[in-house]
Coordinates of C-alpha atoms in Angstrom, one line a residue:
M3 CA 15.9 -6.5 -92.9
S4 CA 19.1 -8.0 -91.5
D5 CA 19.8 -4.5 -89.6
V6 CA 16.5 -4.8 -88.0
A7 CA 16.9 -8.7 -87.0
S8 CA 20.2 -8.0 -85.1
I9 CA 18.9 -5.5 -82.8
P10 CA 18.6 -7.3 -79.2
V11 CA 14.9 -6.7 -77.7
N12 CA 15.5 -8.4 -74.3
P13 CA 18.3 -7.3 -72.7
T14 CA 19.9 -8.5 -69.2
I15 CA 19.7 -6.9 -66.0
G16 CA 23.4 -6.1 -66.1
Q17 CA 22.6 -4.3 -69.3
R18 CA 19.3 -2.6 -67.6
L19 CA 21.5 -1.5 -64.7
A20 CA 23.9 -0.1 -67.4
G21 CA 21.2 2.2 -68.6
L22 CA 20.4 3.8 -65.6
D23 CA 22.0 6.8 -64.4
Q24 CA 24.4 7.0 -61.4
G25 CA 21.1 8.6 -59.2
Q26 CA 18.9 5.9 -60.1
R27 CA 21.4 3.4 -59.2
L28 CA 22.1 5.0 -55.8
R29 CA 18.8 5.2 -54.7
L30 CA 17.8 1.5 -55.8
A31 CA 20.6 0.5 -53.4
F32 CA 19.5 2.4 -50.7
G33 CA 16.1 1.6 -50.8
I34 CA 17.1 -2.5 -50.7
V35 CA 19.6 -1.8 -47.8
L36 CA 16.9 0.1 -45.9
F37 CA 14.1 -2.3 -46.7
V38 CA 15.9 -5.4 -45.7
A39 CA 17.5 -3.3 -42.4
I40 CA 13.6 -2.7 -41.5
G41 CA 12.8 -6.1 -41.9
I42 CA 15.6 -7.1 -39.8
V43 CA 14.5 -4.5 -37.1
G44 CA 10.5 -5.8 -37.5
L45 CA 11.8 -9.5 -36.7
V46 CA 14.2 -9.1 -33.8
M47 CA 11.3 -6.6 -32.0
G48 CA 8.7 -9.1 -33.1
R49 CA 10.3 -11.9 -31.4
Q50 CA 11.7 -9.9 -28.2
A51 CA 9.7 -10.9 -25.0
E52 CA 7.8 -9.1 -22.6
W53 CA 9.8 -8.9 -19.2
R54 CA 8.6 -9.9 -15.9
V55 CA 9.5 -9.5 -12.3
L56 CA 11.4 -12.6 -11.0
Y57 CA 12.0 -11.3 -7.5
S58 CA 12.1 -8.1 -5.9
N59 CA 14.1 -6.4 -2.8
L60 CA 16.8 -9.3 -2.4
S61 CA 19.6 -9.0 -0.7
D62 CA 22.7 -8.9 -2.2
K63 CA 23.9 -12.3 -1.3
D64 CA 20.3 -13.7 -2.6
G65 CA 20.4 -11.7 -5.8
G66 CA 23.9 -12.9 -6.1
S67 CA 23.3 -16.3 -5.8
V68 CA 19.8 -16.1 -8.3
I69 CA 22.0 -14.6 -11.1
A70 CA 24.5 -17.4 -11.0
Q71 CA 21.9 -20.0 -11.2
L72 CA 20.0 -18.0 -13.9
G73 CA 23.4 -17.8 -15.7
T74 CA 24.0 -21.6 -15.7
L75 CA 20.5 -22.6 -16.8
N76 CA 21.0 -20.2 -19.7
I77 CA 17.9 -18.1 -18.7
P78 CA 17.9 -14.1 -20.1
Y79 CA 17.7 -11.7 -17.4
K80 CA 18.0 -8.0 -16.7
Y81 CA 17.3 -5.6 -13.7
T82 CA 15.1 -2.7 -13.4
E83 CA 16.2 1.1 -12.8
G84 CA 18.2 0.8 -9.6
G85 CA 18.4 -3.1 -9.4
G86 CA 15.6 -3.4 -7.0
A87 CA 14.1 -6.6 -8.9
I88 CA 15.0 -9.2 -11.6
L89 CA 13.3 -9.6 -14.8
V90 CA 12.8 -12.8 -16.9
P91 CA 10.8 -13.4 -20.2
A92 CA 7.2 -13.3 -19.0
D93 CA 6.6 -17.2 -20.4
R94 CA 9.1 -18.5 -18.2
V95 CA 8.5 -16.9 -14.7
H96 CA 6.6 -20.0 -13.4
D97 CA 9.1 -22.4 -14.8
V98 CA 12.4 -20.3 -13.1
R99 CA 10.4 -19.7 -9.8
L100 CA 10.2 -23.4 -9.4
K101 CA 13.5 -24.1 -10.6
M102 CA 15.1 -22.0 -7.9
A103 CA 12.6 -23.3 -5.3
S104 CA 14.3 -26.9 -6.0
L105 CA 17.4 -25.2 -5.5
G106 CA 16.5 -23.7 -2.5
L107 CA 16.7 -19.9 -3.5
P108 CA 16.4 -17.7 -2.7
K109 CA 17.4 -18.6 1.2
G110 CA 17.0 -15.0 2.7
S111 CA 19.4 -13.4 5.0
V112 CA 18.4 -15.5 7.6
S113 CA 19.7 -19.0 8.3
G114 CA 18.4 -21.2 10.7
F115 CA 19.4 -24.6 12.0
E116 CA 20.6 -25.4 8.6
M117 CA 24.0 -24.0 9.9
M118 CA 24.6 -27.3 11.8
E119 CA 24.9 -29.1 8.8
S120 CA 28.3 -27.3 8.0
N121 CA 30.1 -28.5 11.3
R122 CA 33.7 -29.1 10.1
F123 CA 36.2 -31.2 11.9
G124 CA 38.0 -29.7 14.9
M125 CA 35.1 -27.2 16.0
T126 CA 35.4 -26.3 19.4
Q127 CA 32.7 -26.5 22.1
F128 CA 32.5 -22.5 22.1
Q129 CA 32.0 -22.3 18.2
E130 CA 29.7 -25.1 18.4
R131 CA 27.7 -23.5 20.9
L132 CA 27.7 -20.2 19.2
T133 CA 26.6 -21.6 16.1
F134 CA 23.8 -23.6 17.7
Q135 CA 22.7 -19.7 19.5
R136 CA 22.7 -18.2 15.7
G137 CA 20.9 -21.1 14.2
L138 CA 18.1 -20.7 17.2
E139 CA 18.0 -16.8 16.5
G140 CA 17.3 -17.6 12.6
E141 CA 14.5 -20.0 13.5
L142 CA 12.9 -17.6 16.0
T143 CA 13.2 -14.7 13.3
R144 CA 11.7 -17.0 11.0
S145 CA 8.9 -17.8 12.8
I146 CA 8.2 -14.2 14.1
Q147 CA 8.3 -13.0 10.2
A148 CA 5.5 -15.2 9.2
L149 CA 3.0 -12.8 11.2
S150 CA 1.3 -11.1 8.8
S151 CA 1.6 -7.8 10.3
V152 CA 5.6 -8.4 10.7
Q153 CA 7.7 -7.2 7.7
S154 CA 11.2 -8.3 9.3
A155 CA 12.3 -9.1 12.5
R156 CA 16.0 -9.9 14.4
V157 CA 16.2 -12.0 17.4
H158 CA 19.2 -11.6 19.9
L159 CA 19.5 -14.6 22.6
A160 CA 21.6 -14.1 25.7
L161 CA 22.3 -17.8 26.7
P162 CA 24.8 -17.6 29.7
N163 CA 27.1 -20.8 29.9
Q164 CA 25.4 -23.2 32.8
N165 CA 27.8 -24.7 35.2
G166 CA 27.2 -26.7 38.1
F167 CA 29.6 -25.3 40.5
F168 CA 27.9 -22.1 40.5
R169 CA 25.3 -21.9 43.4
E170 CA 23.1 -19.3 41.4
Q171 CA 22.9 -19.7 37.9
Q172 CA 22.5 -16.9 35.3
R173 CA 18.9 -16.8 33.4
P174 CA 18.8 -16.7 29.6
S175 CA 17.4 -13.6 27.8
A176 CA 16.1 -12.5 24.9
S177 CA 15.6 -9.3 22.6
V178 CA 13.3 -8.9 19.3
L179 CA 13.3 -6.1 17.2
L180 CA 10.5 -5.7 14.9
S181 CA 9.9 -3.6 11.7
L182 CA 6.1 -3.6 11.1
H183 CA 4.3 -3.0 7.7
P184 CA 3.0 0.4 6.7
G185 CA -0.3 0.8 8.6
R186 CA 0.0 -2.2 10.6
A187 CA 0.2 -2.4 14.5
L188 CA 0.4 -5.4 17.0
D189 CA -2.2 -6.1 19.6
R190 CA -1.9 -7.1 22.6
A191 CA -2.7 -10.7 22.2
Q192 CA 0.1 -10.8 19.3
L193 CA 2.8 -9.2 21.3
A194 CA 2.2 -11.7 24.1
G195 CA 2.1 -14.4 21.6
I196 CA 5.8 -13.3 20.5
V197 CA 7.0 -13.0 24.0
H198 CA 5.5 -16.6 24.8
L199 CA 7.2 -18.1 21.8
V200 CA 10.6 -16.6 22.4
A201 CA 10.2 -17.7 26.1
S202 CA 9.2 -21.1 25.4
S203 CA 11.9 -22.0 22.6
V204 CA 14.7 -21.2 25.0
P205 CA 15.1 -23.4 28.1
E206 CA 14.6 -21.8 31.9
M207 CA 13.8 -18.4 30.3
N208 CA 11.2 -16.3 31.9
P209 CA 8.8 -14.3 29.6
T210 CA 9.7 -11.0 31.6
A211 CA 13.2 -11.5 30.3
V212 CA 12.1 -10.9 26.6
S213 CA 12.0 -7.6 25.6
V214 CA 10.5 -6.3 22.1
L215 CA 10.9 -3.2 20.4
D216 CA 9.7 -1.8 17.1
D217 CA 12.0 -0.1 14.5
T218 CA 10.9 3.7 16.4
G219 CA 12.9 2.2 19.7
K220 CA 9.6 1.9 21.6
L221 CA 9.4 -1.1 23.9
L222 CA 6.5 -3.0 23.1
S223 CA 7.2 -5.3 25.8
A224 CA 6.7 -3.0 28.8
L225 CA 2.7 -2.6 28.0
N226 CA 2.4 -6.3 27.8
Q227 CA 4.1 -7.0 31.0
A228 CA 2.3 -3.9 32.6
D229 CA -1.0 -5.3 31.6
G230 CA -0.1 -8.9 32.8
A231 CA 0.8 -7.3 36.5
G232 CA -2.5 -5.3 36.4
G233 CA -1.5 -2.5 35.3
A234 CA -3.5 0.4 33.4
L235 CA -1.8 0.8 30.4
G236 CA -3.6 -2.8 29.0
A237 CA -6.6 -1.9 30.6
D238 CA -7.1 1.3 29.0
V239 CA -6.9 -0.1 25.4
E240 CA -8.9 -2.8 26.4
Q241 CA -11.5 -0.3 27.5
I242 CA -11.3 2.0 24.6
Q243 CA -11.9 -1.2 22.4
R244 CA -14.6 -2.2 24.7
V245 CA -16.6 1.4 24.3
Q246 CA -15.9 1.4 20.3
Q247 CA -17.6 -2.1 20.1
I248 CA -20.5 -1.2 22.0
E249 CA -21.0 1.9 20.0
Q250 CA -20.6 0.3 16.8
Q251 CA -23.3 -2.7 17.8
Y252 CA -25.8 0.2 18.7
S253 CA -25.0 2.4 15.7
Q254 CA -25.8 -0.9 13.3
R255 CA -28.9 -1.6 15.2
I256 CA -30.4 1.9 14.3
L257 CA -29.4 1.2 10.8
D258 CA -30.8 -2.4 10.9
I259 CA -34.1 -0.6 12.1
L260 CA -34.4 2.2 9.7
E261 CA -33.3 1.2 6.6
P262 CA -35.8 -0.6 5.7
I263 CA -38.1 2.2 6.0
V264 CA -36.0 5.0 4.5
G265 CA -33.7 2.9 2.4
R266 CA -30.1 2.5 2.4
Q267 CA -27.8 5.5 2.4
N268 CA -30.9 7.5 3.6
V269 CA -29.8 7.1 7.5
K270 CA -26.8 7.9 9.2
A271 CA -26.3 7.1 13.2
Q272 CA -23.8 7.9 15.8
V273 CA -24.0 6.4 19.3
T274 CA -21.6 7.7 22.1
A275 CA -21.4 5.3 25.3
E276 CA -20.1 6.1 28.8
L277 CA -19.2 2.9 30.7
D278 CA -18.1 2.6 34.4
F279 CA -14.9 0.6 34.6
S280 CA -14.6 1.2 37.9
Q281 CA -14.0 -2.0 40.4
T282 CA -15.8 -1.6 43.9
E283 CA -16.4 -4.1 46.3
S284 CA -19.0 -3.6 49.5
T285 CA -19.2 -5.8 52.7
T286 CA -22.5 -5.9 55.1
E287 CA -23.0 -7.6 58.0
S288 CA -26.8 -7.3 59.7
H289 CA -27.8 -8.6 63.0
K290 CA -31.5 -9.3 63.7
P291 CA -33.2 -9.0 67.4
N292 CA -33.2 -12.0 69.9
Q293 CA -35.4 -14.6 69.2
A294 CA -37.4 -16.4 71.9
P295 CA -35.7 -19.3 73.6
E296 CA -37.5 -22.4 71.9
N297 CA -36.9 -20.7 68.3
G298 CA -33.1 -20.1 69.0
A299 CA -30.4 -22.5 67.9
I300 CA -28.6 -23.5 70.7
R301 CA -25.1 -23.4 70.3
S302 CA -23.6 -25.1 73.7
Q303 CA -25.3 -25.8 76.9
Q304 CA -23.4 -26.5 80.2
L305 CA -25.2 -28.0 83.4
V306 CA -23.0 -28.1 87.0
E307 CA -24.4 -29.6 90.2
S308 CA -22.9 -29.9 93.6
N309 CA -23.7 -31.2 96.8
S310 CA -21.9 -30.2 100.2
G311 CA -23.2 -33.3 102.0
A312 CA -25.9 -33.8 104.9
S313 CA -26.8 -31.7 107.8
T314 CA -28.0 -33.2 111.4
G315 CA -29.5 -30.1 112.3
A316 CA -27.2 -29.6 115.3
P317 CA -25.8 -25.9 115.9
S318 CA -22.6 -25.3 114.1
G319 CA -20.4 -22.6 114.4
V320 CA -18.7 -20.6 116.8
P321 CA -20.4 -21.0 120.0
G322 CA -22.8 -18.4 121.4
A323 CA -26.2 -16.9 121.0
T324 CA -26.4 -16.5 117.8
T325 CA -25.4 -19.8 117.0
N326 CA -27.7 -21.4 119.3
Q327 CA -30.9 -20.1 117.4
P328 CA -32.1 -22.1 114.5
P329 CA -32.1 -21.0 111.0
A330 CA -35.1 -18.8 109.7
Q331 CA -37.3 -20.3 106.8
P332 CA -35.5 -19.0 103.2
S333 CA -37.8 -17.4 100.7
A334 CA -37.2 -16.0 97.2
P335 CA -39.4 -13.6 95.1
I336 CA -41.5 -15.3 92.0
N337 CA -43.4 -12.7 90.4
G338 CA -42.8 -9.9 92.9
A339 CA -44.2 -12.5 95.9
A340 CA -42.1 -14.0 98.4
Q341 CA -42.3 -17.9 98.3
P342 CA -40.5 -20.4 100.8
L343 CA -37.9 -22.5 99.7
T344 CA -37.4 -25.9 100.7
A345 CA -33.8 -27.1 100.9
S346 CA -33.3 -30.2 99.7
G347 CA -32.8 -32.8 102.4
Q348 CA -34.6 -30.8 105.0
G349 CA -36.8 -33.0 107.5
S350 CA -40.1 -32.2 108.8
S351 CA -39.0 -30.7 111.9
G352 CA -37.4 -27.8 109.6
A353 CA -33.7 -28.5 110.0
L354 CA -31.6 -28.7 107.4
S355 CA -30.1 -31.9 106.0
G356 CA -27.4 -30.9 103.7
T357 CA -26.7 -28.0 100.9
G358 CA -26.3 -28.1 97.2
K359 CA -25.6 -26.0 94.4
R360 CA -26.6 -26.2 90.5
E361 CA -25.7 -24.3 87.9
S362 CA -27.3 -24.3 83.9
I363 CA -25.2 -22.1 81.3
I364 CA -27.1 -22.5 77.9
N365 CA -25.3 -20.2 74.7
Y366 CA -27.5 -19.3 72.2
E367 CA -26.4 -18.8 68.3
V368 CA -26.4 -15.0 67.2
D369 CA -28.4 -14.2 63.8
K370 CA -25.6 -12.3 61.6
T371 CA -25.7 -11.8 57.6
V372 CA -22.3 -11.0 55.9
R373 CA -23.0 -9.8 52.3
V374 CA -20.0 -9.4 49.8
V375 CA -21.2 -6.9 46.8
K376 CA -18.9 -6.7 44.0
G377 CA -19.3 -4.6 41.2
A378 CA -18.8 -5.2 37.4
T379 CA -16.8 -3.4 34.9
G380 CA -17.8 -2.0 31.9
V381 CA -21.3 -1.1 33.3
I382 CA -23.2 1.6 31.0
K383 CA -23.8 4.7 32.3
R384 CA -25.4 6.5 29.6
I385 CA -26.0 6.2 26.0
S386 CA -26.6 9.4 23.5
A387 CA -27.8 8.9 19.8
A388 CA -27.8 11.1 17.1
V389 CA -29.7 10.0 14.0
V390 CA -30.4 11.9 10.4
V391 CA -32.8 10.7 8.4
N392 CA -33.1 12.4 4.7
N393 CA -36.2 13.4 3.3
Q394 CA -38.8 11.0 1.4
V395 CA -37.7 11.4 -2.4
K396 CA -40.8 10.6 -4.7
V397 CA -41.2 10.6 -8.5
D398 CA -44.6 12.5 -9.9
A399 CA -46.2 11.8 -12.7
K400 CA -44.0 14.0 -15.1
G401 CA -40.9 12.1 -14.1
K402 CA -39.4 14.9 -11.8
T403 CA -37.9 14.0 -8.5
I404 CA -39.6 15.7 -5.3
S405 CA -38.1 15.8 -1.8
T406 CA -40.6 16.1 0.8
P407 CA -39.8 16.3 4.7
L408 CA -41.0 13.5 7.2
T409 CA -44.0 14.4 9.1
D410 CA -43.9 14.7 13.0
V411 CA -45.9 11.5 13.2
Q412 CA -42.8 9.7 11.4
I413 CA -40.4 11.3 13.4
E414 CA -41.9 10.5 17.2
K415 CA -42.5 6.5 15.6
M416 CA -38.6 6.5 14.3
T417 CA -37.7 8.0 17.5
A418 CA -39.7 5.4 19.7
L419 CA -38.1 2.5 17.5
I420 CA -34.4 3.8 18.3
R421 CA -35.3 4.4 22.1
E422 CA -36.3 0.6 22.1
T423 CA -33.7 -0.7 20.0
V424 CA -30.9 1.3 22.2
G425 CA -32.4 0.2 25.5
F426 CA -33.6 3.7 26.3
S427 CA -33.4 4.4 30.5
K428 CA -34.7 7.8 31.6
E429 CA -33.0 6.9 35.0
R430 CA -29.7 6.6 33.5
G431 CA -29.6 10.0 31.5
D432 CA -29.9 8.3 28.2
S433 CA -31.0 10.7 25.1
V434 CA -32.0 9.8 21.7
N435 CA -32.2 13.1 19.0
L436 CA -33.6 12.3 15.9
L437 CA -33.1 15.1 12.8
N438 CA -35.0 15.1 9.4
A439 CA -32.9 16.8 6.8
E440 CA -32.2 16.9 3.2
F441 CA -28.7 14.9 2.3
T442 CA -26.5 16.8 0.1
T443 CA -25.5 14.8 -2.8
E444 CA -22.4 15.4 -4.6
K445 CA -22.5 15.2 -8.5
I446 CA -19.8 13.1 -9.4
E447 CA -18.6 14.5 -13.1
V448 CA -17.6 11.5 -15.0
V449 CA -15.0 12.7 -17.4
D450 CA -15.2 11.2 -21.1
V451 CA -11.9 9.9 -21.8
P452 CA -11.0 9.6 -25.1
I453 CA -10.3 6.2 -26.3
W454 CA -7.0 6.9 -27.5
R455 CA -6.0 8.0 -23.8
Q456 CA -7.5 5.1 -22.3
P457 CA -5.0 2.7 -20.4
E458 CA -6.1 -0.3 -22.6
A459 CA -5.9 1.3 -25.8
V460 CA -2.4 2.9 -24.7
E461 CA -1.5 -0.6 -24.0
I462 CA -2.5 -2.2 -26.8
A463 CA -1.1 0.5 -29.3
R464 CA 2.1 -0.1 -27.3
S465 CA 2.1 -3.6 -28.0
F466 CA 1.4 -2.8 -32.1
A467 CA 3.7 0.0 -32.4
W468 CA 6.8 -1.7 -33.2
P469 CA 4.9 -4.0 -35.6
L470 CA 2.8 -1.7 -37.5
G471 CA 5.5 0.8 -37.4
T472 CA 8.0 -1.2 -38.9
L473 CA 5.5 -2.4 -41.8
L474 CA 4.4 1.2 -42.7
F475 CA 8.1 2.1 -43.1
G476 CA 8.7 -0.8 -45.0
V477 CA 5.8 0.2 -47.2
L478 CA 7.2 3.7 -47.6
V479 CA 10.5 2.8 -48.5
L480 CA 9.3 -0.1 -50.9
V481 CA 6.5 2.5 -52.8
G482 CA 9.0 5.4 -52.3
V483 CA 12.2 4.3 -53.5
I484 CA 12.2 0.7 -54.4
R485 CA 9.4 1.0 -56.9
P486 CA 10.4 3.9 -59.1
A487 CA 13.6 2.2 -59.4
L488 CA 12.4 -0.9 -60.4
K489 CA 10.4 0.9 -63.1
S490 CA 13.2 2.5 -64.7
L491 CA 15.0 -1.1 -64.6
A492 CA 12.4 -2.7 -66.3
Q493 CA 11.9 0.0 -69.0
P494 CA 14.2 -1.3 -72.3
P495 CA 17.5 0.9 -73.1
S496 CA 16.9 3.5 -75.8
P497 CA 18.5 3.2 -79.3
V498 CA 22.1 4.0 -79.7
G499 CA 23.3 5.2 -83.4
E500 CA 21.4 6.4 -86.4
V501 CA 20.4 2.9 -87.3
A502 CA 18.5 2.5 -83.9
G503 CA 17.0 6.1 -84.4
A504 CA 15.8 5.4 -88.4
R505 CA 14.3 1.9 -87.1
M506 CA 12.6 3.7 -84.3
G507 CA 11.1 6.2 -86.7
Q508 CA 10.1 3.5 -88.9
L509 CA 7.9 2.0 -86.4
D510 CA 6.4 5.0 -85.1
A511 CA 5.6 5.7 -88.8
I512 CA 3.8 2.2 -89.3
E513 CA 1.9 2.5 -86.0
A514 CA 0.7 5.6 -86.5
D515 CA -2.6 6.1 -88.4
Q516 CA -1.3 9.3 -90.2
P517 CA 2.4 8.9 -90.2
D518 CA 4.7 11.7 -90.5
R519 CA 7.0 11.8 -93.5
P520 CA 9.0 14.7 -93.4
Q521 CA 11.5 13.2 -95.9
L522 CA 8.9 12.6 -98.5
N523 CA 7.6 15.9 -98.6
G524 CA 10.1 18.3 -97.9
P525 CA 12.2 19.8 -100.4
R526 CA 15.6 18.2 -101.1
G527 CA 18.6 20.3 -100.1
A528 CA 21.3 20.3 -102.8
N529 CA 24.3 20.2 -100.4
D530 CA 23.0 16.8 -99.2
P531 CA 21.7 14.5 -101.7
A532 CA 23.3 11.2 -100.3
E533 CA 21.8 11.7 -97.0
A534 CA 18.5 12.4 -98.8
T535 CA 18.6 9.7 -101.0
A536 CA 19.9 7.1 -97.7
G537 CA 16.6 7.9 -96.1
E538 CA 14.6 7.3 -98.8
L539 CA 16.1 4.1 -99.6
R540 CA 15.7 3.0 -96.1
L541 CA 12.1 3.8 -96.1
E542 CA 11.3 2.0 -99.4
D543 CA 13.1 -1.1 -97.9
A544 CA 10.7 -0.8 -94.6
R545 CA 7.5 0.0 -97.0
K546 CA 8.5 -3.1 -99.6
L547 CA 9.1 -5.5 -96.4
T548 CA 5.9 -4.3 -95.1
R549 CA 4.1 -5.0 -98.3
D550 CA 5.7 -8.3 -98.8
N551 CA 5.3 -9.8 -95.3
P552 CA 3.1 -7.8 -93.2
A553 CA 2.8 -10.8 -90.7
A554 CA 6.8 -10.7 -90.1
V555 CA 6.5 -7.0 -89.4
A556 CA 3.8 -7.4 -87.1
N557 CA 5.4 -10.3 -85.3
I558 CA 8.8 -7.9 -84.9
V559 CA 6.7 -4.9 -83.7
K560 CA 4.7 -7.2 -81.2
A561 CA 8.1 -8.5 -79.8
W562 CA 9.3 -5.2 -79.4
I563 CA 6.5 -4.0 -77.3
N564 CA 6.8 -7.2 -75.1
G565 CA 10.6 -7.0 -74.8
E566 CA 10.6 -10.6 -76.5
A567 CA 13.6 -12.0 -78.5
P568 CA 12.4 -11.9 -82.5
A569 CA 11.5 -15.4 -83.8

């Protein structure tokens, strides 16, 4: 009984580890280290923030300033491949941008009038004037870059030194280099605005002294100057835009009048317009026949009267036979008949008392009409409209779609509508052509993308890849490596020595319903009576203990099974 009570039934962890073999101990240590490493990796990757773009396409100077401020503020950052953008954690993007803006970053590669704030003592007049010129160039560059079509710009100013002793002062000039966004272009109004902006910013600068170039080296200001001088380049662009505008208006009119009848996407219309942009001017001067004097308008009138004095009737002239004869009675034809004339101052005896003269000059206005006719530009010469209408689509009683062409009456009515819409004129030679045909519908094959290949699913999988992967790997290590080692560690160590083997055999005999008693039934050997006697004695002691105190034996067995210390 004393031997049974002295057996340890609750070994310590060190004893259990000592009971494991070397392979089991190595597997247990490797599993624990691997599980801890997986936990640390999962914790680090789970706390890693998502990176977003803070700034992109910065110059080297601005990039260095921004990075220096990020390091001062202890804000983590990293670069994209090639260093084209600066990345910061996604939850701090807006905060960092506001802080950078409060510090005046990024400043950009263009500096304006803030350069004047850094004037140092002892700066010469030339340096001050040069700094002012650079600041003015920077301000103009910023203003030009504010246009939506301009990606970047550079402005060069030539400001001559004005001197009152020069008789002819040199005028300033400017050059502007523009780099436009892909697919963008500047129209005449925007180009004229840039020229006017630069010319108005510099005193005494003529707009013709401003040169504007694009990044391909094309001189853009020449188009604007030719247009301002009445050239044909700007007029051609304006004429093309006018033609396109009229064609679009007429096409939209046709669609608006036919779509309610045939439905949307069932009519297509194209209109070609020919416009006359020639400028003509004619002057006409016409004269009417002379009117009657009483109806005419008097422009000027002159009356002249003269009298040579009274006549005595005595002969006058050179003495002779002719002078001694009395003058004959004068006569003047009136309406083809001779009528006698009585001179003023003539007495009854027929002698002339004097001579007189009267002249009257009347000028009448001449009827004249002057007409000046100037032809308008952009007059429509001819309009051609081509319209295609789809067949009528109907659904029968069985639900089948049937396409039927339009009737002649429907086509004629639609043609009449189109003519009224475009203002058809036979004298101009307008033409309208309506065609009815079945539209070809392209079958769009919808590719059924599996859910595991959809972008949303891929993004979700990427976001959960590290947590789930870490968790699964940790479970595999726990189940496959650590758990078997823990099971081996939980098992009690096997008895060592002969007494422990005998006692375990006794416990097996007590627990079994039909205990195996090889020593009772087997024959005793002649050469080993001592061993047989000792075994019988031990078995008899156990039987006696069981008969005398069965409760104590049961508690001992129970304590062994549960691994507890015996009471």
